[in-house]
Short mmCIF file of C-alpha atoms in Angstrom, two decimals:
data_model
loop_
_atom_site.label_atom_id
_atom_site.label_comp_id
_atom_site.label_asym_id
_atom_site.label_seq_id
_atom_site.Cartn_x
_atom_site.Cartn_y
_atom_site.Cartn_z
CA UNK A 28 0.00 0.00 0.00
CA UNK A 29 1.38 3.38 -1.05
CA UNK A 30 2.18 5.82 1.77
CA UNK A 31 2.61 9.57 1.28
CA UNK A 32 4.89 11.32 3.73
CA UNK A 33 3.88 14.58 5.39
CA UNK A 34 5.46 16.77 8.04
CA UNK A 35 2.97 15.66 10.69
CA UNK A 36 1.73 12.14 10.03
CA UNK A 37 1.52 9.49 7.36
CA UNK A 38 -1.58 9.05 5.20
CA UNK A 39 -2.22 5.80 3.42
CA UNK A 40 -4.29 5.43 0.28
CA UNK A 41 -7.37 4.86 2.40
CA UNK A 42 -6.75 8.04 4.34
CA UNK A 43 -5.95 6.32 7.67
CA UNK A 44 -2.91 7.35 9.59
CA UNK A 45 -0.10 4.86 9.50
CA UNK A 46 0.71 5.63 13.10
CA UNK A 47 -1.34 4.60 16.11
CA UNK A 48 -4.47 6.52 16.99
CA UNK A 49 -3.60 9.89 18.45
CA UNK A 50 -4.78 10.94 21.90
CA UNK A 51 -7.47 13.64 21.79
CA UNK A 52 -9.73 15.13 24.39
CA UNK A 53 -13.07 13.50 25.11
CA UNK A 54 -15.74 14.54 22.62
CA UNK A 55 -19.32 15.26 23.73
CA UNK A 56 -20.67 13.28 20.76
CA UNK A 57 -19.43 10.11 22.41
CA UNK A 58 -20.45 10.91 25.99
CA UNK A 59 -23.43 13.28 26.30
CA UNK A 60 -26.93 11.69 26.45
CA UNK A 61 -28.13 11.31 22.88
CA UNK A 62 -31.48 13.14 22.93
CA UNK A 63 -30.21 16.35 24.61
CA UNK A 64 -27.13 16.18 22.38
CA UNK A 65 -29.25 15.81 19.25
CA UNK A 66 -31.53 18.68 20.21
CA UNK A 67 -28.59 20.96 21.03
CA UNK A 68 -26.89 20.12 17.74
CA UNK A 69 -30.00 20.06 15.54
CA UNK A 70 -31.77 23.25 16.56
CA UNK A 71 -29.06 25.71 15.40
CA UNK A 72 -28.72 24.19 11.89
CA UNK A 73 -32.52 23.86 11.66
CA UNK A 74 -32.80 27.58 12.29
CA UNK A 75 -29.78 28.22 10.09
CA UNK A 76 -31.31 26.35 7.15
CA UNK A 77 -34.56 28.26 7.55
CA UNK A 78 -32.56 31.48 7.50
CA UNK A 79 -30.70 30.27 4.38
CA UNK A 80 -34.03 29.73 2.64
CA UNK A 81 -34.99 33.33 3.39
CA UNK A 82 -32.59 34.67 0.74
CA UNK A 83 -34.65 33.61 -2.28
CA UNK A 84 -37.98 33.77 -0.41
CA UNK A 85 -37.50 37.39 0.61
CA UNK A 86 -36.36 38.25 -2.91
CA UNK A 87 -39.55 36.66 -4.26
CA UNK A 88 -41.83 38.41 -1.77
CA UNK A 89 -40.47 41.84 -2.72
CA UNK A 90 -40.16 41.28 -6.48
CA UNK A 91 -43.75 39.95 -6.53
CA UNK A 92 -44.76 43.46 -5.49
CA UNK A 93 -42.53 44.89 -8.22
CA UNK A 94 -44.18 42.91 -11.06
CA UNK A 95 -45.42 39.40 -11.91
CA UNK A 96 -42.83 39.17 -14.71
CA UNK A 97 -40.11 39.82 -12.13
CA UNK A 98 -41.52 37.06 -9.93
CA UNK A 99 -41.53 34.64 -12.88
CA UNK A 100 -37.93 35.60 -13.70
CA UNK A 101 -36.76 34.95 -10.14
CA UNK A 102 -38.72 31.66 -10.08
CA UNK A 103 -36.96 30.53 -13.26
CA UNK A 104 -33.60 31.48 -11.71
CA UNK A 105 -34.36 29.54 -8.52
CA UNK A 106 -32.99 26.19 -9.84
CA UNK A 107 -29.61 27.82 -10.47
CA UNK A 108 -29.45 29.11 -6.90
CA UNK A 109 -30.58 25.72 -5.63
CA UNK A 110 -27.83 24.06 -7.68
CA UNK A 111 -25.20 26.35 -6.13
CA UNK A 112 -26.45 25.54 -2.63
CA UNK A 113 -26.65 21.82 -3.51
CA UNK A 114 -23.02 21.61 -4.57
CA UNK A 115 -21.73 23.77 -1.74
CA UNK A 116 -23.67 21.71 0.82
CA UNK A 117 -22.42 18.52 -0.85
CA UNK A 118 -18.78 19.53 -0.38
CA UNK A 119 -19.53 20.68 3.16
CA UNK A 120 -21.26 17.44 4.08
CA UNK A 121 -18.36 15.44 2.65
CA UNK A 122 -15.94 17.39 4.84
CA UNK A 123 -18.32 17.11 7.80
CA UNK A 124 -18.62 13.33 7.50
CA UNK A 125 -14.84 12.89 7.10
CA UNK A 126 -13.99 15.08 10.11
CA UNK A 127 -16.62 13.44 12.34
CA UNK A 128 -15.38 9.94 11.50
CA UNK A 129 -11.73 10.86 12.07
CA UNK A 130 -12.52 12.49 15.41
CA UNK A 131 -14.43 9.34 16.37
CA UNK A 132 -11.39 7.28 15.40
CA UNK A 133 -9.21 9.74 17.40
CA UNK A 134 -7.17 10.78 14.37
CA UNK A 135 -6.83 14.50 15.01
CA UNK A 136 -4.30 15.38 12.33
CA UNK A 137 -6.33 13.75 9.60
CA UNK A 138 -9.39 15.70 10.78
CA UNK A 139 -7.36 18.92 10.66
CA UNK A 140 -6.16 18.20 7.12
CA UNK A 141 -9.76 18.05 5.89
CA UNK A 142 -10.27 21.75 6.65
CA UNK A 143 -7.88 23.02 3.98
CA UNK A 144 -8.85 20.26 1.55
CA UNK A 145 -12.50 21.24 1.91
CA UNK A 146 -11.88 24.96 1.41
CA UNK A 147 -9.82 24.26 -1.71
CA UNK A 148 -12.60 22.06 -3.12
CA UNK A 149 -15.19 24.77 -2.37
CA UNK A 150 -13.11 27.48 -4.06
CA UNK A 151 -12.48 25.31 -7.13
CA UNK A 152 -16.18 24.48 -7.45
CA UNK A 153 -17.19 28.15 -7.24
CA UNK A 154 -14.76 29.08 -10.02
CA UNK A 155 -16.16 26.28 -12.17
CA UNK A 156 -19.73 27.47 -11.56
CA UNK A 157 -18.90 31.08 -12.42
CA UNK A 158 -17.13 30.02 -15.62
CA UNK A 159 -19.99 27.80 -16.79
CA UNK A 160 -22.56 30.40 -15.79
CA UNK A 161 -20.89 33.08 -17.90
CA UNK A 162 -21.78 31.10 -21.03
CA UNK A 163 -24.71 28.94 -20.00
CA UNK A 164 -27.22 31.23 -18.27
CA UNK A 165 -28.61 32.71 -21.48
CA UNK A 166 -29.37 29.36 -23.16
CA UNK A 167 -30.76 28.09 -19.84
CA UNK A 168 -33.41 30.82 -19.62
CA UNK A 169 -34.33 30.52 -23.30
CA UNK A 170 -35.30 26.89 -22.73
CA UNK A 171 -38.27 28.12 -20.67
CA UNK A 172 -39.40 31.45 -22.09
CA UNK A 173 -39.16 33.80 -25.06
CA UNK A 174 -40.72 36.71 -23.17
CA UNK A 175 -38.16 39.50 -23.49
CA UNK A 176 -39.13 41.20 -20.22
CA UNK A 177 -38.79 37.95 -18.26
CA UNK A 178 -35.53 37.12 -20.05
CA UNK A 179 -34.03 40.51 -19.24
CA UNK A 180 -34.90 40.34 -15.54
CA UNK A 181 -33.90 36.67 -15.21
CA UNK A 182 -30.51 37.12 -16.87
CA UNK A 183 -29.64 40.14 -14.73
CA UNK A 184 -30.60 38.34 -11.51
CA UNK A 185 -28.92 35.02 -12.32
CA UNK A 186 -25.64 36.42 -13.65
CA UNK A 187 -25.03 38.37 -10.46
CA UNK A 188 -25.89 35.45 -8.15
CA UNK A 189 -23.83 32.90 -10.11
CA UNK A 190 -20.90 35.24 -10.71
CA UNK A 191 -20.44 35.76 -6.97
CA UNK A 192 -21.23 32.19 -5.89
CA UNK A 193 -17.90 31.82 -4.07
CA UNK A 194 -19.64 33.44 -1.08
CA UNK A 195 -22.05 30.59 -0.31
CA UNK A 196 -19.49 27.93 -1.33
CA UNK A 197 -16.87 29.07 1.19
CA UNK A 198 -19.37 29.97 3.91
CA UNK A 199 -21.26 26.67 3.78
CA UNK A 200 -18.03 24.65 3.81
CA UNK A 201 -16.90 26.44 6.98
CA UNK A 202 -20.38 26.00 8.46
CA UNK A 203 -20.13 22.23 8.03
CA UNK A 204 -16.65 22.20 9.57
CA UNK A 205 -18.09 23.84 12.69
CA UNK A 206 -21.01 21.40 12.75
CA UNK A 207 -18.69 18.39 12.48
CA UNK A 208 -17.15 19.35 15.81
CA UNK A 209 -20.49 19.97 17.52
CA UNK A 210 -20.33 23.78 17.35
CA UNK A 211 -23.70 24.85 16.01
CA UNK A 212 -24.15 28.40 17.29
CA UNK A 213 -21.55 30.02 15.02
CA UNK A 214 -23.19 28.82 11.76
CA UNK A 215 -26.65 29.89 12.92
CA UNK A 216 -25.49 33.35 13.98
CA UNK A 217 -23.54 33.95 10.78
CA UNK A 218 -26.43 32.81 8.60
CA UNK A 219 -28.73 35.14 10.53
CA UNK A 220 -26.46 38.13 9.98
CA UNK A 221 -26.31 37.50 6.23
CA UNK A 222 -30.08 37.02 5.97
CA UNK A 223 -30.87 40.15 7.99
CA UNK A 224 -28.61 42.21 5.72
CA UNK A 225 -30.40 40.74 2.69
CA UNK A 226 -33.84 41.50 4.15
CA UNK A 227 -32.89 45.10 4.97
CA UNK A 228 -31.29 45.78 1.59
CA UNK A 229 -33.96 44.12 -0.58
CA UNK A 230 -36.66 46.84 -0.44
CA UNK A 231 -34.04 49.60 -0.44
CA UNK A 232 -32.35 48.38 -3.63
CA UNK A 233 -35.45 47.00 -5.41
CA UNK A 234 -37.70 50.04 -4.95
CA UNK A 235 -35.05 52.74 -4.45
CA UNK A 236 -35.52 53.98 -0.89
CA UNK A 237 -33.28 56.46 1.01
CA UNK A 238 -31.94 58.03 -2.16
CA UNK A 239 -30.87 54.75 -3.80
CA UNK A 240 -31.92 54.20 -7.44
CA UNK A 241 -34.71 51.71 -8.09
CA UNK A 242 -32.88 48.60 -9.36
CA UNK A 243 -35.71 46.04 -9.58
CA UNK A 244 -34.55 42.42 -9.74
CA UNK A 245 -30.93 43.59 -10.02
CA UNK A 246 -31.33 45.11 -6.57
CA UNK A 247 -32.65 41.80 -5.23
CA UNK A 248 -29.57 39.99 -6.58
CA UNK A 249 -27.16 42.61 -5.19
CA UNK A 250 -28.81 42.41 -1.76
CA UNK A 251 -28.46 38.62 -1.82
CA UNK A 252 -24.76 38.55 -2.63
CA UNK A 253 -23.95 41.27 -0.11
CA UNK A 254 -25.60 39.15 2.58
CA UNK A 255 -23.79 36.01 1.41
CA UNK A 256 -20.37 37.65 1.20
CA UNK A 257 -20.80 39.14 4.66
CA UNK A 258 -21.62 35.71 6.09
CA UNK A 259 -18.61 34.21 4.28
CA UNK A 260 -16.19 36.85 5.58
CA UNK A 261 -17.38 36.53 9.15
CA UNK A 262 -17.30 32.72 9.08
CA UNK A 263 -13.69 32.72 7.84
CA UNK A 264 -12.77 35.20 10.56
CA UNK A 265 -14.36 32.99 13.24
CA UNK A 266 -12.56 29.92 11.86
CA UNK A 267 -9.18 31.64 12.02
CA UNK A 268 -9.48 33.64 15.25
CA UNK A 269 -11.37 31.35 17.65
CA UNK A 270 -10.14 27.96 18.95
CA UNK A 271 -11.89 24.89 17.53
CA UNK A 272 -11.61 21.11 17.77
CA UNK A 273 -10.09 21.16 14.28
CA UNK A 274 -7.58 23.71 13.02
CA UNK A 275 -6.96 25.53 9.76
CA UNK A 276 -3.31 24.78 9.01
CA UNK A 277 -1.82 26.13 5.77
CA UNK A 278 1.75 25.81 7.05
CA UNK A 279 3.20 22.52 5.92
CA UNK A 280 0.00 21.60 4.09
CA UNK A 281 0.27 18.97 1.39
CA UNK A 282 -2.52 17.95 -0.92
CA UNK A 283 -3.59 14.30 -0.56
CA UNK A 284 -5.70 12.62 -3.18
CA UNK A 285 -6.81 10.01 -0.66
CA UNK A 286 -8.42 12.67 1.55
CA UNK A 287 -10.15 14.28 -1.43
CA UNK A 288 -11.46 10.91 -2.62
CA UNK A 289 -12.98 10.17 0.78
CA UNK A 290 -14.56 13.63 0.97
CA UNK A 291 -15.92 13.34 -2.56
CA UNK A 292 -17.25 9.82 -1.88
CA UNK A 293 -19.86 11.51 0.32
CA UNK A 294 -19.86 14.97 -1.29
CA UNK A 295 -20.70 13.93 -4.86
CA UNK A 296 -23.73 11.76 -4.00
CA UNK A 297 -24.94 14.41 -1.55
CA UNK A 298 -24.52 17.19 -4.11
CA UNK A 299 -26.33 15.07 -6.69
CA UNK A 300 -29.13 14.44 -4.20
CA UNK A 301 -29.55 18.13 -3.51
CA UNK A 302 -29.12 19.06 -7.17
CA UNK A 303 -31.98 16.76 -8.08
CA UNK A 304 -34.25 19.44 -6.68
CA UNK A 305 -32.93 21.83 -9.34
CA UNK A 306 -33.48 19.30 -12.11
CA UNK A 307 -36.97 18.64 -10.80
CA UNK A 308 -37.83 22.35 -10.78
CA UNK A 309 -36.47 22.81 -14.30
CA UNK A 310 -38.36 19.78 -15.61
CA UNK A 311 -41.62 20.76 -13.95
CA UNK A 312 -41.25 24.38 -15.12
CA UNK A 313 -41.04 23.07 -18.70
CA UNK A 314 -44.36 21.24 -18.15
CA UNK A 315 -46.06 24.05 -16.21
CA UNK A 316 -45.20 26.75 -18.75
CA UNK A 317 -47.59 24.93 -21.10
CA UNK A 318 -50.42 25.93 -18.76
CA UNK A 319 -49.46 29.55 -17.97
CA UNK A 320 -46.79 31.83 -16.51
CA UNK A 321 -48.92 31.89 -13.37
CA UNK A 322 -48.51 28.12 -12.99
CA UNK A 323 -44.72 28.57 -13.11
CA UNK A 324 -44.90 31.36 -10.55
CA UNK A 325 -47.13 29.21 -8.33
CA UNK A 326 -44.67 26.33 -8.35
CA UNK A 327 -41.85 28.76 -7.55
CA UNK A 328 -43.89 30.00 -4.59
CA UNK A 329 -44.63 26.44 -3.42
CA UNK A 330 -40.96 25.51 -3.59
CA UNK A 331 -40.08 28.47 -1.44
CA UNK A 332 -42.87 27.77 1.06
CA UNK A 333 -41.91 24.13 1.43
CA UNK A 334 -38.39 25.13 2.40
CA UNK A 335 -39.85 26.24 5.75
CA UNK A 336 -40.71 22.55 6.27
CA UNK A 337 -37.87 20.78 4.49
CA UNK A 338 -35.09 23.08 5.69
CA UNK A 339 -35.74 22.35 9.39
CA UNK A 340 -35.74 18.64 8.50
CA UNK A 341 -32.48 19.14 6.62
CA UNK A 342 -31.08 21.01 9.61
CA UNK A 343 -32.08 18.11 11.83
CA UNK A 344 -30.19 15.73 9.56
CA UNK A 345 -27.14 18.02 9.73
CA UNK A 346 -27.26 17.92 13.51
CA UNK A 347 -27.68 14.14 13.51
CA UNK A 348 -24.98 13.36 10.93
CA UNK A 349 -21.87 14.19 13.00
CA UNK A 350 -23.34 12.32 15.98
CA UNK A 351 -23.98 9.28 13.81
CA UNK A 352 -20.61 9.59 12.06
CA UNK A 353 -18.68 9.98 15.31
CA UNK A 354 -20.35 7.03 17.00
CA UNK A 355 -20.05 4.86 13.90
CA UNK A 356 -16.33 5.66 13.86
CA UNK A 357 -16.17 4.98 17.62
CA UNK A 358 -18.06 1.66 17.08
CA UNK A 359 -20.84 2.63 19.49
CA UNK A 360 -23.86 0.73 18.18
CA UNK A 361 -26.24 1.82 20.94
CA UNK A 362 -25.64 5.55 20.50
CA UNK A 363 -25.78 5.29 16.71
CA UNK A 364 -29.21 3.62 16.71
CA UNK A 365 -30.48 5.90 19.49
CA UNK A 366 -29.65 8.93 17.37
CA UNK A 367 -31.45 7.35 14.41
CA UNK A 368 -34.57 6.68 16.48
CA UNK A 369 -34.83 10.17 17.96
CA UNK A 370 -34.08 11.80 14.61
CA UNK A 371 -36.85 9.84 12.88
CA UNK A 372 -39.44 10.85 15.48
CA UNK A 373 -38.49 14.54 15.41
CA UNK A 374 -38.44 14.62 11.61
CA UNK A 375 -41.93 13.09 11.46
CA UNK A 376 -43.18 15.78 13.85
CA UNK A 377 -41.68 18.54 11.68
CA UNK A 378 -43.26 17.12 8.55
CA UNK A 379 -46.58 16.63 10.32
CA UNK A 380 -46.72 20.28 11.36
CA UNK A 381 -45.85 21.34 7.81
CA UNK A 382 -48.59 19.14 6.38
CA UNK A 383 -51.12 20.60 8.82
CA UNK A 384 -50.22 24.19 7.86
CA UNK A 385 -50.44 23.54 4.13
CA UNK A 386 -53.80 21.79 4.55
CA UNK A 387 -55.34 24.42 6.84
CA UNK A 388 -54.15 27.84 5.57
CA UNK A 389 -52.97 27.52 1.93
CA UNK A 390 -54.61 30.80 0.92
CA UNK A 391 -52.86 32.70 3.70
CA UNK A 392 -49.51 31.25 2.71
CA UNK A 393 -50.00 32.22 -0.94
CA UNK A 394 -51.09 35.73 -0.01
CA UNK A 395 -47.58 36.39 1.32
CA UNK A 396 -46.54 36.54 -2.34
CA UNK A 397 -49.32 38.89 -3.47
CA UNK A 398 -51.21 36.02 -5.14
CA UNK A 399 -53.98 37.05 -7.56
CA UNK A 400 -57.30 35.24 -8.07
CA UNK A 401 -55.93 32.90 -10.75
CA UNK A 402 -53.02 31.87 -8.57
CA UNK A 403 -55.28 31.26 -5.56
CA UNK A 404 -57.64 29.18 -7.67
CA UNK A 405 -54.93 26.76 -8.79
CA UNK A 406 -52.65 27.19 -5.77
CA UNK A 407 -54.92 26.27 -2.87
CA UNK A 408 -55.68 22.73 -4.11
CA UNK A 409 -52.03 22.34 -5.19
CA UNK A 410 -50.66 22.99 -1.69
CA UNK A 411 -53.22 20.66 -0.12
CA UNK A 412 -52.38 17.78 -2.47
CA UNK A 413 -48.60 18.12 -2.22
CA UNK A 414 -48.72 18.44 1.59
CA UNK A 415 -49.66 14.75 1.89
CA UNK A 416 -46.20 13.87 0.53
CA UNK A 417 -44.50 15.49 3.53
CA UNK A 418 -45.26 12.52 5.83
CA UNK A 419 -43.43 9.76 3.88
CA UNK A 420 -40.67 12.29 3.09
CA UNK A 421 -39.58 12.12 6.74
CA UNK A 422 -38.28 8.58 6.17
CA UNK A 423 -36.52 9.70 3.00
CA UNK A 424 -34.70 12.38 4.98
CA UNK A 425 -33.40 10.52 8.00
CA UNK A 426 -32.33 7.10 6.72
CA UNK A 427 -30.14 8.58 3.94
CA UNK A 428 -28.55 10.77 6.61
CA UNK A 429 -27.41 7.64 8.41
CA UNK A 430 -26.15 6.14 5.15
CA UNK A 431 -23.98 9.24 4.57
CA UNK A 432 -22.72 9.29 8.16
CA UNK A 433 -21.46 5.75 7.61
CA UNK A 434 -19.67 6.86 4.41
CA UNK A 435 -22.22 5.09 2.21
CA UNK A 436 -23.29 7.90 -0.11
CA UNK A 437 -24.53 5.79 -3.03
CA UNK A 438 -27.50 4.38 -1.11
CA UNK A 439 -28.51 7.94 -0.20
CA UNK A 440 -28.23 8.90 -3.85
CA UNK A 441 -30.49 6.01 -4.86
CA UNK A 442 -33.23 7.16 -2.46
CA UNK A 443 -33.01 10.77 -3.57
CA UNK A 444 -33.10 9.79 -7.24
CA UNK A 445 -36.41 8.10 -6.62
CA UNK A 446 -37.78 10.96 -4.52
CA UNK A 447 -36.69 13.83 -6.71
CA UNK A 448 -36.42 12.68 -10.29
CA UNK A 449 -37.01 9.09 -11.38
CA UNK A 450 -40.67 8.98 -10.36
CA UNK A 451 -41.82 12.59 -10.05
CA UNK A 452 -40.94 13.96 -13.48
CA UNK A 453 -42.09 11.03 -15.66
CA UNK A 454 -45.30 10.64 -13.66
CA UNK A 455 -46.01 14.38 -13.84
CA UNK A 456 -45.45 14.27 -17.59
CA UNK A 457 -47.87 11.39 -18.12
CA UNK A 458 -50.53 12.65 -15.70
CA UNK A 459 -50.63 16.32 -16.72
CA UNK A 460 -52.40 15.44 -19.98
CA UNK A 461 -55.46 13.56 -18.68
CA UNK A 462 -55.65 15.17 -15.22
CA UNK A 463 -54.18 18.65 -15.70
CA UNK A 464 -52.36 20.38 -12.86
CA UNK A 465 -53.70 18.04 -10.10
CA UNK A 466 -51.99 15.13 -11.89
CA UNK A 467 -48.66 16.92 -11.52
CA UNK A 468 -49.15 17.46 -7.79
CA UNK A 469 -50.12 13.81 -7.17
CA UNK A 470 -46.73 12.73 -8.56
CA UNK A 471 -45.10 14.19 -5.41
CA UNK A 472 -47.06 11.83 -3.15
CA UNK A 473 -46.14 8.79 -5.26
CA UNK A 474 -42.44 9.68 -5.37
CA UNK A 475 -42.07 10.29 -1.62
CA UNK A 476 -43.94 7.08 -0.78
CA UNK A 477 -41.77 4.92 -3.01
CA UNK A 478 -38.63 6.67 -1.73
CA UNK A 479 -39.59 5.91 1.88
CA UNK A 480 -40.14 2.22 1.12
CA UNK A 481 -36.81 1.88 -0.72
CA UNK A 482 -34.94 3.73 2.06
CA UNK A 483 -36.31 1.30 4.64
CA UNK A 484 -35.37 -1.73 2.51
CA UNK A 485 -31.83 -0.38 2.05
CA UNK A 486 -31.54 0.17 5.79
CA UNK A 487 -32.54 -3.47 6.40
CA UNK A 488 -29.93 -4.58 3.86
CA UNK A 489 -27.17 -2.47 5.46
CA UNK A 490 -28.14 -3.66 8.93
CA UNK A 491 -27.62 -7.27 7.86
CA UNK A 492 -24.26 -6.62 6.19
CA UNK A 493 -22.58 -4.10 8.51
CA UNK A 494 -20.70 -5.82 11.34
CA UNK A 495 -21.46 -3.08 13.88
CA UNK A 496 -25.19 -2.99 13.15
CA UNK A 497 -25.82 -6.72 12.89
CA UNK A 498 -24.14 -7.79 16.13
CA UNK A 499 -26.18 -8.06 19.29
CA UNK A 500 -25.70 -5.19 21.75
CA UNK A 501 -23.69 -5.95 24.84
CA UNK A 502 -25.73 -5.65 28.06
#
């Protein structure tokens, strides 16, 4: 087996240190009672993810009051923003999973090395996105509309957000580094600062208050990137200045392909899983545009509203993942399964509350976006139908989280493919003809139900094969 020498320790091809496990201080993820630990680690990222979702939601709320064309333009740009977040979260989760496992194995120097590797991957990905966006945004928008007013607004908004995407890439990577060590307050606070700046600047720049020129959708994009770049700058400052369980060490750093491969083994499937949402939105927009621009705007509004349900669930999974990863690395079967059990129950409660809100007050939710009569007519039944899919989605959230924590990203990818693409889009395509818009919404229920069943079957398969999970617990 090839070994690459470094100044601090030896890394083998598999990324394990050649030396004996290094002594590190006791980590709360291996000692603190699981339920209080999970709640303390899950609540900050749950709130953080809800704050993250505010960027595009707030933009949409204000531009809806600017014009319906502007709202349609921002809705068409939403998949691009989702794709940026998907890839940045994917890299961050890959770093998170690697650091958590190495800390569980008590390999401190390997955990430290992941910090620089992750930041380099995030920077490289942002450059790639900006380069592709410079040439691809125009053709992307023309796939969905030939309306010159919508094209103009959409291109202005998207080019600014994609051109400055290094902000969310770097910030989210650092956020996941903090979360891997159990520090959840920093990410939440930094997200909040960025979102508050965005919320304050949106009306000022869109409508031209306090002497500023009225910039329309361009103002919404500028407000977004200012908030994101502020959050990025502050997160880097916190990483460098404050002490953490892992350290940013550029001195003596050497790039190791083995570390990158292990990060990408989780990052790529996770990014693909999250990116499926973008592909789903693009595919459904192509179907919905055949009905009306209002149908596209409605789906954009739904996707933003559902983030208030799915983002807390995603935050829960982010809080659970380092606990699961640490205890899997530490070979603690009891704590691993305890975390899975509590996470599943909490996720079901979150989804249940979301379902109840969508069923009971759909008109009120739509009115936040200045919905007209046509939008209310098609939107109220749409929200009520899709809300049923939230309940099986809870299984599709939590079990793939455990798969990723164990370093098994492909099984997570399989579940998300079913939930987000393989079933939803084809079924929506076939049902929209005979059943109209309700046929499209029903496809969400079918996809989430099948995804939940497959996730459970994969969990049963892994439980039989994995030595830690299949052995009987010691009394």
